[in-house]
Amino acid sequence: QVQLVESGGGLVQPGASLRLSCAASGRTFKVYYMGWFRQAPGKQREFVASISESDTSAYYEDSVKGRFTCSKDDAKNTVYLQMNNLKPEDTAVYYCAAVSSPGAGFDIWGQGAQVTVSS
């Protein structure tokens, strides 16, 4: 099964940028879709961004559209979330997720990366 390892979280000031990385490895390597979710304190987990295997379709939650960019490097089996112009409301634990089987939902999850935006 594919395992996802996240890195790149941290504490930044409003307006700063941060890039999260999610590296995939394991006995299986092919994924059909990858995405990012986040969960703020006291709130439900919400969708942030996703990208297809072909890199031809990327989707973003409205509040991050124009600020966040999801991309991937197939040679490194890594997906990225570039976050620009960060706001305090972006503070959350960010989770990388993957779809490992055709027709399935997100079934493989990273361990989470804390992103804190504060002045």
PDB file of N, CA and C in Angstrom, residues 1-7 21-26 28-31 33-37 77-79 95-100 106-112:
ATOM      1  N   GLN A   1       0.837  -1.183   0.000  1.00  0.00           N
ATOM      2  CA  GLN A   1       0.000   0.000   0.000  1.00  0.00           C
ATOM      3  C   GLN A   1       0.883   1.248   0.000  1.00  0.00           C
ATOM      4  N   VAL A   2       0.430   2.276  -0.681  1.00  0.00           N
ATOM      5  CA  VAL A   2       1.161   3.535  -0.734  1.00  0.00           C
ATOM      6  C   VAL A   2       1.086   4.235   0.621  1.00  0.00           C
ATOM      7  N   GLN A   3       2.209   4.798   1.042  1.00  0.00           N
ATOM      8  CA  GLN A   3       2.256   5.611   2.244  1.00  0.00           C
ATOM      9  C   GLN A   3       2.628   7.038   1.863  1.00  0.00           C
ATOM     10  N   LEU A   4       2.042   8.005   2.559  1.00  0.00           N
ATOM     11  CA  LEU A   4       2.270   9.410   2.271  1.00  0.00           C
ATOM     12  C   LEU A   4       2.956  10.069   3.454  1.00  0.00           C
ATOM     13  N   VAL A   5       4.068  10.741   3.188  1.00  0.00           N
ATOM     14  CA  VAL A   5       4.822  11.430   4.220  1.00  0.00           C
ATOM     15  C   VAL A   5       4.863  12.911   3.897  1.00  0.00           C
ATOM     16  N   GLU A   6       4.336  13.738   4.804  1.00  0.00           N
ATOM     17  CA  GLU A   6       4.254  15.169   4.585  1.00  0.00           C
ATOM     18  C   GLU A   6       5.389  15.919   5.271  1.00  0.00           C
ATOM     19  N   SER A   7       5.726  17.073   4.716  1.00  0.00           N
ATOM     20  CA  SER A   7       6.723  17.949   5.307  1.00  0.00           C
ATOM     21  C   SER A   7       6.479  19.377   4.829  1.00  0.00           C
ATOM     22  N   SER A  21       5.013  19.524   1.073  1.00  0.00           N
ATOM     23  CA  SER A  21       5.370  18.416   0.204  1.00  0.00           C
ATOM     24  C   SER A  21       4.756  17.129   0.741  1.00  0.00           C
ATOM     25  N   CYS A  22       4.420  16.235  -0.165  1.00  0.00           N
ATOM     26  CA  CYS A  22       3.860  14.945   0.205  1.00  0.00           C
ATOM     27  C   CYS A  22       4.487  13.885  -0.683  1.00  0.00           C
ATOM     28  N   ALA A  23       5.341  13.060  -0.107  1.00  0.00           N
ATOM     29  CA  ALA A  23       6.049  12.025  -0.849  1.00  0.00           C
ATOM     30  C   ALA A  23       5.354  10.680  -0.686  1.00  0.00           C
ATOM     31  N   ALA A  24       5.144   9.995  -1.803  1.00  0.00           N
ATOM     32  CA  ALA A  24       4.482   8.696  -1.800  1.00  0.00           C
ATOM     33  C   ALA A  24       5.483   7.567  -1.990  1.00  0.00           C
ATOM     34  N   SER A  25       5.331   6.517  -1.217  1.00  0.00           N
ATOM     35  CA  SER A  25       6.186   5.350  -1.337  1.00  0.00           C
ATOM     36  C   SER A  25       5.453   4.127  -0.808  1.00  0.00           C
ATOM     37  N   GLY A  26       5.986   2.940  -1.104  1.00  0.00           N
ATOM     38  CA  GLY A  26       5.380   1.722  -0.611  1.00  0.00           C
ATOM     39  C   GLY A  26       5.374   0.612  -1.644  1.00  0.00           C
ATOM     40  N   THR A  28       2.870  -0.373  -3.490  1.00  0.00           N
ATOM     41  CA  THR A  28       2.163   0.093  -4.679  1.00  0.00           C
ATOM     42  C   THR A  28       2.528   1.550  -4.917  1.00  0.00           C
ATOM     43  N   PHE A  29       2.597   1.950  -6.173  1.00  0.00           N
ATOM     44  CA  PHE A  29       3.059   3.286  -6.494  1.00  0.00           C
ATOM     45  C   PHE A  29       2.084   4.123  -7.312  1.00  0.00           C
ATOM     46  N   LYS A  30       1.151   3.495  -7.996  1.00  0.00           N
ATOM     47  CA  LYS A  30       0.231   4.239  -8.831  1.00  0.00           C
ATOM     48  C   LYS A  30      -0.947   4.775  -8.027  1.00  0.00           C
ATOM     49  N   VAL A  31      -1.234   6.057  -8.219  1.00  0.00           N
ATOM     50  CA  VAL A  31      -2.412   6.678  -7.644  1.00  0.00           C
ATOM     51  C   VAL A  31      -3.193   7.347  -8.762  1.00  0.00           C
ATOM     52  N   TYR A  33      -5.603   9.914  -8.185  1.00  0.00           N
ATOM     53  CA  TYR A  33      -5.929  11.277  -7.842  1.00  0.00           C
ATOM     54  C   TYR A  33      -5.269  11.618  -6.511  1.00  0.00           C
ATOM     55  N   MET A  34      -4.848  12.863  -6.352  1.00  0.00           N
ATOM     56  CA  MET A  34      -4.267  13.301  -5.089  1.00  0.00           C
ATOM     57  C   MET A  34      -4.851  14.642  -4.696  1.00  0.00           C
ATOM     58  N   GLY A  35      -4.901  14.881  -3.411  1.00  0.00           N
ATOM     59  CA  GLY A  35      -5.472  16.125  -2.948  1.00  0.00           C
ATOM     60  C   GLY A  35      -4.981  16.540  -1.573  1.00  0.00           C
ATOM     61  N   TRP A  36      -5.398  17.744  -1.184  1.00  0.00           N
ATOM     62  CA  TRP A  36      -5.062  18.295   0.117  1.00  0.00           C
ATOM     63  C   TRP A  36      -6.332  18.680   0.861  1.00  0.00           C
ATOM     64  N   PHE A  37      -6.349  18.364   2.144  1.00  0.00           N
ATOM     65  CA  PHE A  37      -7.435  18.737   3.032  1.00  0.00           C
ATOM     66  C   PHE A  37      -6.840  19.434   4.243  1.00  0.00           C
ATOM     67  N   ASN A  77       7.640  11.126  -7.209  1.00  0.00           N
ATOM     68  CA  ASN A  77       6.437  10.626  -6.541  1.00  0.00           C
ATOM     69  C   ASN A  77       5.998  11.571  -5.423  1.00  0.00           C
ATOM     70  N   THR A  78       5.995  12.848  -5.742  1.00  0.00           N
ATOM     71  CA  THR A  78       5.716  13.871  -4.748  1.00  0.00           C
ATOM     72  C   THR A  78       4.693  14.867  -5.257  1.00  0.00           C
ATOM     73  N   VAL A  79       3.775  15.248  -4.388  1.00  0.00           N
ATOM     74  CA  VAL A  79       2.806  16.287  -4.690  1.00  0.00           C
ATOM     75  C   VAL A  79       3.091  17.477  -3.781  1.00  0.00           C
ATOM     76  N   TYR A  95      -3.566  17.878   5.484  1.00  0.00           N
ATOM     77  CA  TYR A  95      -3.394  16.465   5.191  1.00  0.00           C
ATOM     78  C   TYR A  95      -3.318  16.218   3.693  1.00  0.00           C
ATOM     79  N   CYS A  96      -2.330  15.480   3.272  1.00  0.00           N
ATOM     80  CA  CYS A  96      -2.243  14.987   1.907  1.00  0.00           C
ATOM     81  C   CYS A  96      -3.048  13.700   1.811  1.00  0.00           C
ATOM     82  N   ALA A  97      -3.736  13.493   0.693  1.00  0.00           N
ATOM     83  CA  ALA A  97      -4.534  12.290   0.509  1.00  0.00           C
ATOM     84  C   ALA A  97      -4.446  11.806  -0.925  1.00  0.00           C
ATOM     85  N   ALA A  98      -4.694  10.510  -1.113  1.00  0.00           N
ATOM     86  CA  ALA A  98      -4.608   9.918  -2.441  1.00  0.00           C
ATOM     87  C   ALA A  98      -5.727   8.915  -2.676  1.00  0.00           C
ATOM     88  N   VAL A  99      -6.119   8.787  -3.939  1.00  0.00           N
ATOM     89  CA  VAL A  99      -7.054   7.767  -4.382  1.00  0.00           C
ATOM     90  C   VAL A  99      -6.225   6.641  -4.985  1.00  0.00           C
ATOM     91  N   SER A 100      -6.284   5.462  -4.397  1.00  0.00           N
ATOM     92  CA  SER A 100      -5.423   4.359  -4.822  1.00  0.00           C
ATOM     93  C   SER A 100      -6.092   3.344  -5.735  1.00  0.00           C
ATOM     94  N   PHE A 106     -10.863   9.086  -1.530  1.00  0.00           N
ATOM     95  CA  PHE A 106      -9.545   9.231  -0.914  1.00  0.00           C
ATOM     96  C   PHE A 106      -9.418   8.210   0.209  1.00  0.00           C
ATOM     97  N   ASP A 107      -8.475   7.306   0.088  1.00  0.00           N
ATOM     98  CA  ASP A 107      -8.341   6.217   1.049  1.00  0.00           C
ATOM     99  C   ASP A 107      -6.956   6.087   1.658  1.00  0.00           C
ATOM    100  N   ILE A 108      -6.022   6.912   1.239  1.00  0.00           N
ATOM    101  CA  ILE A 108      -4.686   6.923   1.833  1.00  0.00           C
ATOM    102  C   ILE A 108      -4.377   8.342   2.277  1.00  0.00           C
ATOM    103  N   TRP A 109      -3.936   8.475   3.523  1.00  0.00           N
ATOM    104  CA  TRP A 109      -3.751   9.803   4.104  1.00  0.00           C
ATOM    105  C   TRP A 109      -2.364   9.978   4.711  1.00  0.00           C
ATOM    106  N   GLY A 110      -1.841  11.192   4.607  1.00  0.00           N
ATOM    107  CA  GLY A 110      -0.591  11.527   5.255  1.00  0.00           C
ATOM    108  C   GLY A 110      -0.811  11.768   6.735  1.00  0.00           C
ATOM    109  N   GLN A 111       0.272  12.008   7.462  1.00  0.00           N
ATOM    110  CA  GLN A 111       0.188  12.163   8.910  1.00  0.00           C
ATOM    111  C   GLN A 111      -0.261  13.548   9.346  1.00  0.00           C
ATOM    112  N   GLY A 112      -0.261  14.504   8.437  1.00  0.00           N
ATOM    113  CA  GLY A 112      -0.663  15.860   8.748  1.00  0.00           C
ATOM    114  C   GLY A 112       0.520  16.774   8.994  1.00  0.00           C
TER     115      GLY A 112
END
